[in-house]
PDB file of C-alpha atoms in Angstrom:
ATOM      1  CA  UNK A   7     -79.204  42.918  27.774  1.00 84.00           C
ATOM      2  CA  UNK A   8     -82.319  45.186  28.548  1.00 96.00           C
ATOM      3  CA  UNK A   9     -81.828  48.072  31.026  1.00 97.00           C
ATOM      4  CA  UNK A  10     -84.966  50.132  32.178  1.00 97.00           C
ATOM      5  CA  UNK A  11     -83.241  53.052  34.037  1.00 97.00           C
ATOM      6  CA  UNK A  12     -85.725  55.327  36.387  1.00 97.00           C
ATOM      7  CA  UNK A  13     -88.214  55.349  33.710  1.00 97.00           C
ATOM      8  CA  UNK A  14     -91.402  57.152  34.012  1.00 97.00           C
ATOM      9  CA  UNK A  15     -94.380  57.702  31.343  1.00 97.00           C
ATOM     10  CA  UNK A  16     -96.979  60.188  32.145  1.00 96.00           C
ATOM     11  CA  UNK A  17    -100.243  60.639  30.317  1.00 93.00           C
ATOM     12  CA  UNK A  18    -100.859  64.526  31.536  1.00 93.00           C
ATOM     13  CA  UNK A  19    -100.739  64.592  35.438  1.00 92.00           C
ATOM     14  CA  UNK A  20    -101.448  60.764  35.507  1.00 93.00           C
ATOM     15  CA  UNK A  21     -97.971  58.662  36.039  1.00 95.00           C
ATOM     16  CA  UNK A  22     -98.646  55.246  34.361  1.00 96.00           C
ATOM     17  CA  UNK A  23     -95.293  54.263  34.811  1.00 97.00           C
ATOM     18  CA  UNK A  24     -93.420  56.378  37.546  1.00 96.00           C
ATOM     19  CA  UNK A  25     -89.529  55.883  38.342  1.00 96.00           C
ATOM     20  CA  UNK A  26     -88.921  52.055  37.173  1.00 97.00           C
ATOM     21  CA  UNK A  27     -85.841  50.357  37.054  1.00 97.00           C
ATOM     22  CA  UNK A  28     -84.836  46.883  36.252  1.00 97.00           C
ATOM     23  CA  UNK A  29     -82.431  45.087  33.848  1.00 97.00           C
ATOM     24  CA  UNK A  30     -83.099  41.496  32.089  1.00 96.00           C
ATOM     25  CA  UNK A  31     -80.082  39.280  31.320  1.00 94.00           C
ATOM     26  CA  UNK A  32     -79.826  37.041  28.151  1.00 92.00           C
ATOM     27  CA  UNK A  33     -82.287  34.091  27.645  1.00 91.00           C
ATOM     28  CA  UNK A  34     -84.019  35.227  30.980  1.00 94.00           C
ATOM     29  CA  UNK A  35     -87.971  34.605  31.139  1.00 95.00           C
ATOM     30  CA  UNK A  36     -89.454  37.181  33.086  1.00 96.00           C
ATOM     31  CA  UNK A  37     -92.950  37.831  34.147  1.00 95.00           C
ATOM     32  CA  UNK A  38     -94.566  41.116  34.241  1.00 95.00           C
ATOM     33  CA  UNK A  39     -96.961  40.893  36.753  1.00 93.00           C
ATOM     34  CA  UNK A  40     -99.899  43.451  38.386  1.00 91.00           C
ATOM     35  CA  UNK A  41    -103.514  44.167  37.971  1.00 89.00           C
ATOM     36  CA  UNK A  42    -104.901  45.924  34.854  1.00 87.00           C
ATOM     37  CA  UNK A  43    -103.460  49.171  34.822  1.00 89.00           C
ATOM     38  CA  UNK A  44    -100.386  48.569  36.529  1.00 93.00           C
ATOM     39  CA  UNK A  45     -98.456  49.728  33.872  1.00 94.00           C
ATOM     40  CA  UNK A  46     -97.331  46.630  32.217  1.00 94.00           C
ATOM     41  CA  UNK A  47     -98.047  47.608  28.850  1.00 92.00           C
ATOM     42  CA  UNK A  48     -96.949  50.782  28.755  1.00 95.00           C
ATOM     43  CA  UNK A  49     -93.734  49.386  29.606  1.00 96.00           C
ATOM     44  CA  UNK A  50     -93.641  47.156  27.016  1.00 94.00           C
ATOM     45  CA  UNK A  51     -94.531  49.608  24.536  1.00 93.00           C
ATOM     46  CA  UNK A  52     -91.550  51.404  25.591  1.00 96.00           C
ATOM     47  CA  UNK A  53     -89.328  49.058  25.263  1.00 96.00           C
ATOM     48  CA  UNK A  54     -90.325  48.549  21.834  1.00 93.00           C
ATOM     49  CA  UNK A  55     -89.968  52.143  21.133  1.00 93.00           C
ATOM     50  CA  UNK A  56     -93.622  52.661  20.292  1.00 92.00           C
ATOM     51  CA  UNK A  57     -93.810  55.017  23.343  1.00 94.00           C
ATOM     52  CA  UNK A  58     -91.200  57.240  24.352  1.00 95.00           C
ATOM     53  CA  UNK A  59     -90.461  57.823  28.460  1.00 96.00           C
ATOM     54  CA  UNK A  60     -91.622  61.173  29.727  1.00 97.00           C
ATOM     55  CA  UNK A  61     -88.200  60.578  31.505  1.00 97.00           C
ATOM     56  CA  UNK A  62     -85.347  58.055  32.152  1.00 97.00           C
ATOM     57  CA  UNK A  63     -83.877  55.731  29.650  1.00 97.00           C
ATOM     58  CA  UNK A  64     -84.195  52.427  28.101  1.00 97.00           C
ATOM     59  CA  UNK A  65     -81.103  50.480  26.862  1.00 96.00           C
ATOM     60  CA  UNK A  66     -80.815  46.961  24.563  1.00 94.00           C
ATOM     61  CA  UNK A  67     -77.699  46.023  23.873  1.00 90.00           C
ATOM     62  CA  UNK A  68     -76.204  49.295  25.048  1.00 91.00           C
ATOM     63  CA  UNK A  69     -78.338  50.966  22.565  1.00 95.00           C
ATOM     64  CA  UNK A  70     -80.679  53.365  23.593  1.00 95.00           C
ATOM     65  CA  UNK A  71     -84.051  53.187  22.361  1.00 94.00           C
ATOM     66  CA  UNK A  72     -84.351  56.801  22.088  1.00 92.00           C
ATOM     67  CA  UNK A  73     -81.089  57.058  19.837  1.00 94.00           C
ATOM     68  CA  UNK A  74     -81.416  54.168  17.101  1.00 95.00           C
ATOM     69  CA  UNK A  75     -85.064  52.924  17.553  1.00 93.00           C
ATOM     70  CA  UNK A  76     -85.051  51.199  14.465  1.00 92.00           C
ATOM     71  CA  UNK A  77     -81.886  49.115  15.338  1.00 93.00           C
ATOM     72  CA  UNK A  78     -83.626  48.152  18.363  1.00 94.00           C
ATOM     73  CA  UNK A  79     -86.705  47.088  16.765  1.00 92.00           C
ATOM     74  CA  UNK A  80     -84.971  44.691  14.268  1.00 92.00           C
ATOM     75  CA  UNK A  81     -84.240  42.704  17.189  1.00 93.00           C
ATOM     76  CA  UNK A  82     -87.372  42.659  19.040  1.00 95.00           C
ATOM     77  CA  UNK A  83     -90.259  40.272  18.246  1.00 94.00           C
ATOM     78  CA  UNK A  84     -93.627  41.401  19.901  1.00 94.00           C
ATOM     79  CA  UNK A  85     -97.289  40.153  20.389  1.00 93.00           C
ATOM     80  CA  UNK A  86     -99.405  42.851  21.230  1.00 90.00           C
ATOM     81  CA  UNK A  87    -102.592  42.434  23.710  1.00 84.00           C
ATOM     82  CA  UNK A  88    -105.683  40.914  21.593  1.00 82.00           C
ATOM     83  CA  UNK A  89    -103.539  39.717  18.982  1.00 87.00           C
ATOM     84  CA  UNK A  90    -104.213  41.871  15.783  1.00 88.00           C
ATOM     85  CA  UNK A  91    -104.257  40.233  12.501  1.00 92.00           C
ATOM     86  CA  UNK A  92    -105.607  40.421   9.122  1.00 95.00           C
ATOM     87  CA  UNK A  93    -108.756  37.931   9.624  1.00 95.00           C
ATOM     88  CA  UNK A  94    -109.345  37.781   5.487  1.00 97.00           C
ATOM     89  CA  UNK A  95    -105.570  36.931   5.196  1.00 97.00           C
ATOM     90  CA  UNK A  96    -104.753  33.126   5.139  1.00 98.00           C
ATOM     91  CA  UNK A  97    -101.889  32.001   7.589  1.00 97.00           C
ATOM     92  CA  UNK A  98     -99.247  32.161   5.364  1.00 97.00           C
ATOM     93  CA  UNK A  99    -100.031  35.206   3.518  1.00 98.00           C
ATOM     94  CA  UNK A 100    -100.020  37.155   6.891  1.00 97.00           C
ATOM     95  CA  UNK A 101     -96.947  35.788   7.782  1.00 97.00           C
ATOM     96  CA  UNK A 102     -95.448  36.691   4.347  1.00 97.00           C
ATOM     97  CA  UNK A 103     -96.809  40.183   4.625  1.00 97.00           C
ATOM     98  CA  UNK A 104     -95.218  40.465   7.965  1.00 96.00           C
ATOM     99  CA  UNK A 105     -91.949  39.004   6.929  1.00 96.00           C
ATOM    100  CA  UNK A 106     -91.852  41.788   4.343  1.00 95.00           C
ATOM    101  CA  UNK A 107     -92.631  44.433   7.137  1.00 92.00           C
ATOM    102  CA  UNK A 108     -89.992  42.822   9.036  1.00 91.00           C
ATOM    103  CA  UNK A 109     -87.526  43.978   6.354  1.00 91.00           C
ATOM    104  CA  UNK A 110     -86.564  40.360   5.211  1.00 94.00           C
ATOM    105  CA  UNK A 111     -85.014  39.675   2.051  1.00 94.00           C
ATOM    106  CA  UNK A 112     -87.783  37.954  -0.232  1.00 94.00           C
ATOM    107  CA  UNK A 113     -85.427  35.133  -1.036  1.00 95.00           C
ATOM    108  CA  UNK A 114     -85.365  34.366   2.959  1.00 93.00           C
ATOM    109  CA  UNK A 115     -89.024  34.524   3.714  1.00 96.00           C
ATOM    110  CA  UNK A 116     -90.164  31.002   2.564  1.00 96.00           C
ATOM    111  CA  UNK A 117     -87.678  29.420   5.069  1.00 96.00           C
ATOM    112  CA  UNK A 118     -88.496  31.883   7.495  1.00 96.00           C
ATOM    113  CA  UNK A 119     -92.397  31.685   7.131  1.00 97.00           C
ATOM    114  CA  UNK A 120     -91.480  27.684   7.174  1.00 97.00           C
ATOM    115  CA  UNK A 121     -89.765  27.713  10.489  1.00 94.00           C
ATOM    116  CA  UNK A 122     -92.326  29.966  12.482  1.00 94.00           C
ATOM    117  CA  UNK A 123     -95.100  27.741  11.160  1.00 95.00           C
ATOM    118  CA  UNK A 124     -93.179  24.441  12.696  1.00 93.00           C
ATOM    119  CA  UNK A 125     -92.213  25.715  15.800  1.00 88.00           C
ATOM    120  CA  UNK A 126     -95.985  27.328  16.149  1.00 89.00           C
ATOM    121  CA  UNK A 127     -97.458  23.817  14.906  1.00 89.00           C
ATOM    122  CA  UNK A 128     -99.684  25.877  12.024  1.00 94.00           C
ATOM    123  CA  UNK A 129     -98.605  23.432   9.362  1.00 95.00           C
ATOM    124  CA  UNK A 130    -101.971  22.441   8.670  1.00 95.00           C
ATOM    125  CA  UNK A 131    -103.620  25.616   9.104  1.00 96.00           C
ATOM    126  CA  UNK A 132    -101.253  27.426   7.253  1.00 96.00           C
ATOM    127  CA  UNK A 133    -103.657  28.127   3.748  1.00 96.00           C
ATOM    128  CA  UNK A 134    -106.644  28.627   6.305  1.00 97.00           C
ATOM    129  CA  UNK A 135    -107.875  31.717   6.522  1.00 97.00           C
ATOM    130  CA  UNK A 136    -107.441  33.678   9.805  1.00 97.00           C
ATOM    131  CA  UNK A 137    -111.160  34.402  10.312  1.00 96.00           C
ATOM    132  CA  UNK A 138    -112.027  30.461  10.133  1.00 96.00           C
ATOM    133  CA  UNK A 139    -108.926  29.682  12.915  1.00 94.00           C
ATOM    134  CA  UNK A 140    -109.869  29.470  17.147  1.00 90.00           C
ATOM    135  CA  UNK A 141    -108.623  32.000  19.592  1.00 87.00           C
ATOM    136  CA  UNK A 142    -105.914  29.498  20.209  1.00 87.00           C
ATOM    137  CA  UNK A 143    -104.807  29.074  16.678  1.00 91.00           C
ATOM    138  CA  UNK A 144    -105.115  32.656  16.550  1.00 92.00           C
ATOM    139  CA  UNK A 145    -102.541  33.512  19.363  1.00 90.00           C
ATOM    140  CA  UNK A 146    -100.003  30.861  17.548  1.00 91.00           C
ATOM    141  CA  UNK A 147     -99.911  32.869  14.196  1.00 94.00           C
ATOM    142  CA  UNK A 148     -99.599  36.207  16.463  1.00 94.00           C
ATOM    143  CA  UNK A 149     -96.352  34.267  17.757  1.00 91.00           C
ATOM    144  CA  UNK A 150     -95.350  33.173  14.419  1.00 94.00           C
ATOM    145  CA  UNK A 151     -95.465  36.869  12.882  1.00 95.00           C
ATOM    146  CA  UNK A 152     -93.326  37.758  16.198  1.00 94.00           C
ATOM    147  CA  UNK A 153     -90.228  35.262  15.903  1.00 93.00           C
ATOM    148  CA  UNK A 154     -90.104  35.172  11.758  1.00 94.00           C
ATOM    149  CA  UNK A 155     -86.981  37.277  11.941  1.00 93.00           C
ATOM    150  CA  UNK A 156     -85.318  35.451  14.890  1.00 92.00           C
ATOM    151  CA  UNK A 157     -85.784  38.189  17.197  1.00 94.00           C
ATOM    152  CA  UNK A 158     -83.196  38.061  20.430  1.00 94.00           C
ATOM    153  CA  UNK A 159     -86.095  39.329  22.319  1.00 95.00           C
ATOM    154  CA  UNK A 160     -89.598  38.033  22.823  1.00 95.00           C
ATOM    155  CA  UNK A 161     -92.096  40.540  24.038  1.00 95.00           C
ATOM    156  CA  UNK A 162     -95.686  38.802  24.832  1.00 94.00           C
ATOM    157  CA  UNK A 163     -98.512  40.770  25.997  1.00 91.00           C
ATOM    158  CA  UNK A 164    -101.065  38.566  27.770  1.00 88.00           C
ATOM    159  CA  UNK A 165    -100.463  35.995  25.303  1.00 88.00           C
ATOM    160  CA  UNK A 166    -102.923  33.216  27.330  1.00 86.00           C
ATOM    161  CA  UNK A 167    -105.778  35.801  26.977  1.00 79.00           C
ATOM    162  CA  UNK A 168    -109.014  34.163  25.828  1.00 75.00           C
ATOM    163  CA  UNK A 169    -107.575  30.595  25.411  1.00 81.00           C
ATOM    164  CA  UNK A 170    -109.037  27.242  27.080  1.00 84.00           C
ATOM    165  CA  UNK A 171    -106.694  25.152  29.685  1.00 88.00           C
ATOM    166  CA  UNK A 172    -105.971  23.325  26.794  1.00 86.00           C
ATOM    167  CA  UNK A 173    -104.917  26.228  24.617  1.00 83.00           C
ATOM    168  CA  UNK A 174    -102.958  27.683  27.481  1.00 88.00           C
ATOM    169  CA  UNK A 175    -100.709  24.546  27.890  1.00 90.00           C
ATOM    170  CA  UNK A 176     -99.799  24.622  24.491  1.00 85.00           C
ATOM    171  CA  UNK A 177     -98.873  28.390  24.851  1.00 86.00           C
ATOM    172  CA  UNK A 178     -96.543  27.399  27.677  1.00 90.00           C
ATOM    173  CA  UNK A 179     -94.814  24.814  26.103  1.00 90.00           C
ATOM    174  CA  UNK A 180     -94.236  27.189  23.232  1.00 86.00           C
ATOM    175  CA  UNK A 181     -92.797  29.727  25.482  1.00 89.00           C
ATOM    176  CA  UNK A 182     -90.613  27.555  27.236  1.00 90.00           C
ATOM    177  CA  UNK A 183     -89.269  26.478  23.187  1.00 89.00           C
ATOM    178  CA  UNK A 184     -88.963  29.689  22.502  1.00 87.00           C
ATOM    179  CA  UNK A 185     -86.588  30.494  25.376  1.00 90.00           C
ATOM    180  CA  UNK A 186     -84.271  28.502  24.461  1.00 89.00           C
ATOM    181  CA  UNK A 187     -82.953  30.848  21.505  1.00 87.00           C
ATOM    182  CA  UNK A 188     -84.832  34.523  22.827  1.00 93.00           C
ATOM    183  CA  UNK A 189     -84.574  36.397  26.217  1.00 95.00           C
ATOM    184  CA  UNK A 190     -89.149  36.634  26.902  1.00 96.00           C
ATOM    185  CA  UNK A 191     -90.891  39.005  28.463  1.00 96.00           C
ATOM    186  CA  UNK A 192     -94.327  38.002  29.242  1.00 95.00           C
ATOM    187  CA  UNK A 193     -97.082  40.297  30.643  1.00 92.00           C
ATOM    188  CA  UNK A 194     -99.996  38.863  32.587  1.00 89.00           C
ATOM    189  CA  UNK A 195    -102.202  39.561  35.641  1.00 85.00           C
ATOM    190  CA  UNK A 196    -102.558  35.696  36.048  1.00 86.00           C
ATOM    191  CA  UNK A 197    -100.326  34.117  38.802  1.00 89.00           C
ATOM    192  CA  UNK A 198    -100.265  30.704  37.211  1.00 88.00           C
ATOM    193  CA  UNK A 199     -98.786  31.790  34.053  1.00 88.00           C
ATOM    194  CA  UNK A 200     -95.748  33.450  35.794  1.00 91.00           C
ATOM    195  CA  UNK A 201     -95.237  30.460  37.924  1.00 90.00           C
ATOM    196  CA  UNK A 202     -95.592  27.892  35.038  1.00 91.00           C
ATOM    197  CA  UNK A 203     -92.973  29.311  32.388  1.00 93.00           C
ATOM    198  CA  UNK A 204     -91.065  32.640  34.106  1.00 94.00           C
ATOM    199  CA  UNK A 205     -87.592  32.483  35.873  1.00 93.00           C
ATOM    200  CA  UNK A 206     -88.407  35.764  37.320  1.00 95.00           C
ATOM    201  CA  UNK A 207     -90.960  37.510  38.185  1.00 96.00           C
ATOM    202  CA  UNK A 208     -91.569  41.813  38.288  1.00 96.00           C
ATOM    203  CA  UNK A 209     -94.620  42.836  40.307  1.00 95.00           C
ATOM    204  CA  UNK A 210     -95.952  46.370  39.176  1.00 95.00           C
ATOM    205  CA  UNK A 211     -98.580  48.381  41.341  1.00 94.00           C
ATOM    206  CA  UNK A 212     -99.695  51.611  40.496  1.00 93.00           C
ATOM    207  CA  UNK A 213     -97.019  51.974  37.905  1.00 95.00           C
ATOM    208  CA  UNK A 214     -94.241  51.408  40.481  1.00 96.00           C
ATOM    209  CA  UNK A 215     -91.772  47.964  41.070  1.00 96.00           C
ATOM    210  CA  UNK A 216     -93.141  46.459  44.052  1.00 94.00           C
ATOM    211  CA  UNK A 217     -91.255  43.323  43.637  1.00 93.00           C
ATOM    212  CA  UNK A 218     -88.450  42.112  41.735  1.00 95.00           C
ATOM    213  CA  UNK A 219     -87.316  38.432  42.731  1.00 92.00           C
ATOM    214  CA  UNK A 220     -86.378  35.161  40.786  1.00 92.00           C
ATOM    215  CA  UNK A 221     -89.280  32.624  41.210  1.00 89.00           C
ATOM    216  CA  UNK A 222     -86.479  29.948  42.730  1.00 83.00           C
ATOM    217  CA  UNK A 223     -85.355  32.390  45.543  1.00 79.00           C
ATOM    218  CA  UNK A 224     -88.851  33.431  46.423  1.00 77.00           C
ATOM    219  CA  UNK A 225     -89.779  29.752  47.101  1.00 66.00           C
ATOM    220  CA  UNK A 226     -87.154  29.392  49.240  1.00 65.00           C
ATOM    221  CA  UNK A 227     -88.002  32.599  51.503  1.00 64.00           C
ATOM    222  CA  UNK A 228     -89.406  31.119  54.771  1.00 68.00           C
ATOM    223  CA  UNK A 229     -91.168  33.120  57.457  1.00 83.00           C
ATOM    224  CA  UNK A 230     -91.297  31.604  61.318  1.00 90.00           C
ATOM    225  CA  UNK A 231     -94.937  31.946  62.457  1.00 91.00           C
ATOM    226  CA  UNK A 232     -95.433  32.126  65.961  1.00 94.00           C
ATOM    227  CA  UNK A 233     -98.726  32.290  68.046  1.00 94.00           C
ATOM    228  CA  UNK A 234     -98.594  33.638  71.652  1.00 95.00           C
ATOM    229  CA  UNK A 235    -100.527  34.988  74.310  1.00 93.00           C
ATOM    230  CA  UNK A 236     -98.595  38.277  74.420  1.00 94.00           C
ATOM    231  CA  UNK A 237    -100.246  41.457  72.505  1.00 93.00           C
ATOM    232  CA  UNK A 238     -98.791  43.024  69.797  1.00 94.00           C
ATOM    233  CA  UNK A 239     -97.270  46.301  72.059  1.00 95.00           C
ATOM    234  CA  UNK A 240     -95.043  44.005  73.728  1.00 96.00           C
ATOM    235  CA  UNK A 241     -94.511  41.442  71.521  1.00 96.00           C
ATOM    236  CA  UNK A 242     -93.261  43.154  68.043  1.00 96.00           C
ATOM    237  CA  UNK A 243     -90.560  44.915  70.174  1.00 96.00           C
ATOM    238  CA  UNK A 244     -89.700  41.574  71.603  1.00 97.00           C
ATOM    239  CA  UNK A 245     -89.479  39.763  68.854  1.00 96.00           C
ATOM    240  CA  UNK A 246     -88.008  42.616  66.825  1.00 94.00           C
ATOM    241  CA  UNK A 247     -84.940  42.723  69.040  1.00 95.00           C
ATOM    242  CA  UNK A 248     -83.994  38.949  68.660  1.00 94.00           C
ATOM    243  CA  UNK A 249     -80.424  38.791  67.009  1.00 89.00           C
ATOM    244  CA  UNK A 250     -81.611  36.114  64.326  1.00 88.00           C
ATOM    245  CA  UNK A 251     -84.914  38.093  63.268  1.00 91.00           C
ATOM    246  CA  UNK A 252     -84.682  40.751  60.449  1.00 90.00           C
ATOM    247  CA  UNK A 253     -87.849  42.064  60.893  1.00 90.00           C
ATOM    248  CA  UNK A 254     -91.412  40.702  62.533  1.00 93.00           C
ATOM    249  CA  UNK A 255     -95.108  42.099  61.889  1.00 90.00           C
ATOM    250  CA  UNK A 256     -98.679  40.857  63.254  1.00 89.00           C
ATOM    251  CA  UNK A 257     -99.868  38.264  60.955  1.00 80.00           C
ATOM    252  CA  UNK A 258    -103.474  39.044  59.331  1.00 61.00           C
ATOM    253  CA  UNK A 259    -104.066  35.724  59.457  1.00 52.00           C
ATOM    254  CA  UNK A 260    -104.799  35.650  63.132  1.00 52.00           C
ATOM    255  CA  UNK A 261    -103.565  32.222  65.692  1.00 47.00           C
ATOM    256  CA  UNK A 262    -104.263  28.632  65.566  1.00 47.00           C
ATOM    257  CA  UNK A 263    -107.756  28.181  66.985  1.00 50.00           C
ATOM    258  CA  UNK A 264    -108.022  31.523  67.806  1.00 57.00           C
ATOM    259  CA  UNK A 265    -105.774  31.830  70.426  1.00 68.00           C
ATOM    260  CA  UNK A 266    -103.582  34.447  71.211  1.00 85.00           C
ATOM    261  CA  UNK A 267    -101.946  36.426  68.525  1.00 92.00           C
ATOM    262  CA  UNK A 268     -99.976  35.345  65.648  1.00 92.00           C
ATOM    263  CA  UNK A 269     -96.705  36.917  64.290  1.00 94.00           C
ATOM    264  CA  UNK A 270     -94.813  36.755  61.223  1.00 90.00           C
ATOM    265  CA  UNK A 271     -90.672  36.892  61.559  1.00 92.00           C
ATOM    266  CA  UNK A 272     -88.376  37.302  58.779  1.00 87.00           C
ATOM    267  CA  UNK A 273     -85.052  35.681  59.528  1.00 85.00           C
ATOM    268  CA  UNK A 274     -81.740  37.476  59.625  1.00 84.00           C
ATOM    269  CA  UNK A 275     -79.270  35.598  57.034  1.00 78.00           C
ATOM    270  CA  UNK A 276     -76.821  33.120  58.365  1.00 74.00           C
ATOM    271  CA  UNK A 277     -78.387  31.255  61.085  1.00 73.00           C
ATOM    272  CA  UNK A 278     -79.937  27.652  60.549  1.00 83.00           C
ATOM    273  CA  UNK A 279     -83.754  28.318  60.327  1.00 83.00           C
ATOM    274  CA  UNK A 280     -84.878  25.207  62.804  1.00 86.00           C
ATOM    275  CA  UNK A 281     -82.186  26.918  65.281  1.00 90.00           C
ATOM    276  CA  UNK A 282     -83.627  29.837  65.200  1.00 90.00           C
ATOM    277  CA  UNK A 283     -87.276  28.091  65.715  1.00 92.00           C
ATOM    278  CA  UNK A 284     -86.023  26.631  69.213  1.00 94.00           C
ATOM    279  CA  UNK A 285     -84.319  29.982  70.186  1.00 93.00           C
ATOM    280  CA  UNK A 286     -87.398  31.554  69.679  1.00 95.00           C
ATOM    281  CA  UNK A 287     -89.267  29.262  71.225  1.00 96.00           C
ATOM    282  CA  UNK A 288     -86.907  29.050  74.100  1.00 96.00           C
ATOM    283  CA  UNK A 289     -87.162  33.094  74.529  1.00 96.00           C
ATOM    284  CA  UNK A 290     -91.233  32.804  74.627  1.00 96.00           C
ATOM    285  CA  UNK A 291     -90.768  30.131  77.309  1.00 95.00           C
ATOM    286  CA  UNK A 292     -88.240  32.632  79.330  1.00 96.00           C
ATOM    287  CA  UNK A 293     -90.546  35.591  78.770  1.00 96.00           C
ATOM    288  CA  UNK A 294     -93.554  33.363  80.758  1.00 96.00           C
ATOM    289  CA  UNK A 295     -95.776  33.672  77.564  1.00 96.00           C
ATOM    290  CA  UNK A 296     -98.033  30.716  76.043  1.00 94.00           C
ATOM    291  CA  UNK A 297     -96.683  29.470  72.887  1.00 95.00           C
ATOM    292  CA  UNK A 298     -99.868  27.923  71.064  1.00 93.00           C
ATOM    293  CA  UNK A 299     -97.801  27.315  67.804  1.00 91.00           C
ATOM    294  CA  UNK A 300     -94.767  27.485  65.959  1.00 93.00           C
ATOM    295  CA  UNK A 301     -93.655  26.595  62.400  1.00 90.00           C
ATOM    296  CA  UNK A 302     -92.440  27.957  59.036  1.00 85.00           C
ATOM    297  CA  UNK A 303     -94.486  29.862  56.251  1.00 78.00           C
ATOM    298  CA  UNK A 304     -92.981  29.707  52.880  1.00 72.00           C
ATOM    299  CA  UNK A 305     -93.987  32.375  51.019  1.00 71.00           C
ATOM    300  CA  UNK A 306     -95.387  31.857  47.239  1.00 79.00           C
ATOM    301  CA  UNK A 307     -96.105  34.126  44.749  1.00 86.00           C
ATOM    302  CA  UNK A 308     -99.638  34.188  45.353  1.00 84.00           C
ATOM    303  CA  UNK A 309     -98.951  35.086  49.330  1.00 79.00           C
ATOM    304  CA  UNK A 310     -96.802  38.107  47.831  1.00 84.00           C
ATOM    305  CA  UNK A 311     -98.877  39.106  45.654  1.00 87.00           C
ATOM    306  CA  UNK A 312    -101.792  39.254  48.180  1.00 83.00           C
ATOM    307  CA  UNK A 313     -99.570  41.284  50.563  1.00 78.00           C
ATOM    308  CA  UNK A 314     -98.316  43.701  47.977  1.00 84.00           C
ATOM    309  CA  UNK A 315    -102.130  43.904  46.597  1.00 78.00           C
ATOM    310  CA  UNK A 316    -103.472  45.030  50.287  1.00 70.00           C
ATOM    311  CA  UNK A 317    -100.697  47.456  50.861  1.00 63.00           C
TER     312      UNK A 317
END
């Protein structure tokens, strides 16, 4: 549905987004994760047609954003960061105004507004001025605006920014409900938000894609940690030469009880992980090294993000 192909966006000599490519399928919930300034908001603005890429192409359902921006914008619901609304208007009046901007026929607006209010649970706030609402209800009002025209794509920029824990839980539930009918892109710098609602994560660093993975695949990905008394100059080439090992690196977290050196082994596809562990233990014994510890360390989003941030 959405294809971003070799997209770069520069501000002068600074590349906010640098040669980024990814594709998003219908009804996926994708989290754009990265520190502030990583390029998340810039990418979303380019998908919506608000910004033009310096180079590269973005297509939605086969249509290039640069060719027919208006057609694509009619398919997108967008909640910008900080939820810009008109505080002096009531919720209903604001949504009626937004419906007009979306181009909804006047005869269709009451039903569309009622549906958006119901889906965002704003019924008891509909006639209240937005200025009197809590931050959570203002965010809900922004989401209601974004879904008025029943878009096929929903883009939410920091949707839980400034919300309290209860409001965050409510927003997560709302996003899951909206994803039943739409493709959802959630931009955030908070790991827990991606873990709570997303099917897939794209991690950005310095304007580039550092990781693109489904969360279930990421959670299944395990590494074998080996603590031995062999030094890196000997152990790294030894472990790297084993047929069942795809790659090896010295772990940053040190060995068990301060003994020896810790190595993290990425396993090759095919062999049963526990069989590989037995083979590695046997190989270490054959070398005459002391084996202090051997076990699997499952990669999590938090550990992967820490690795990427530390690079």
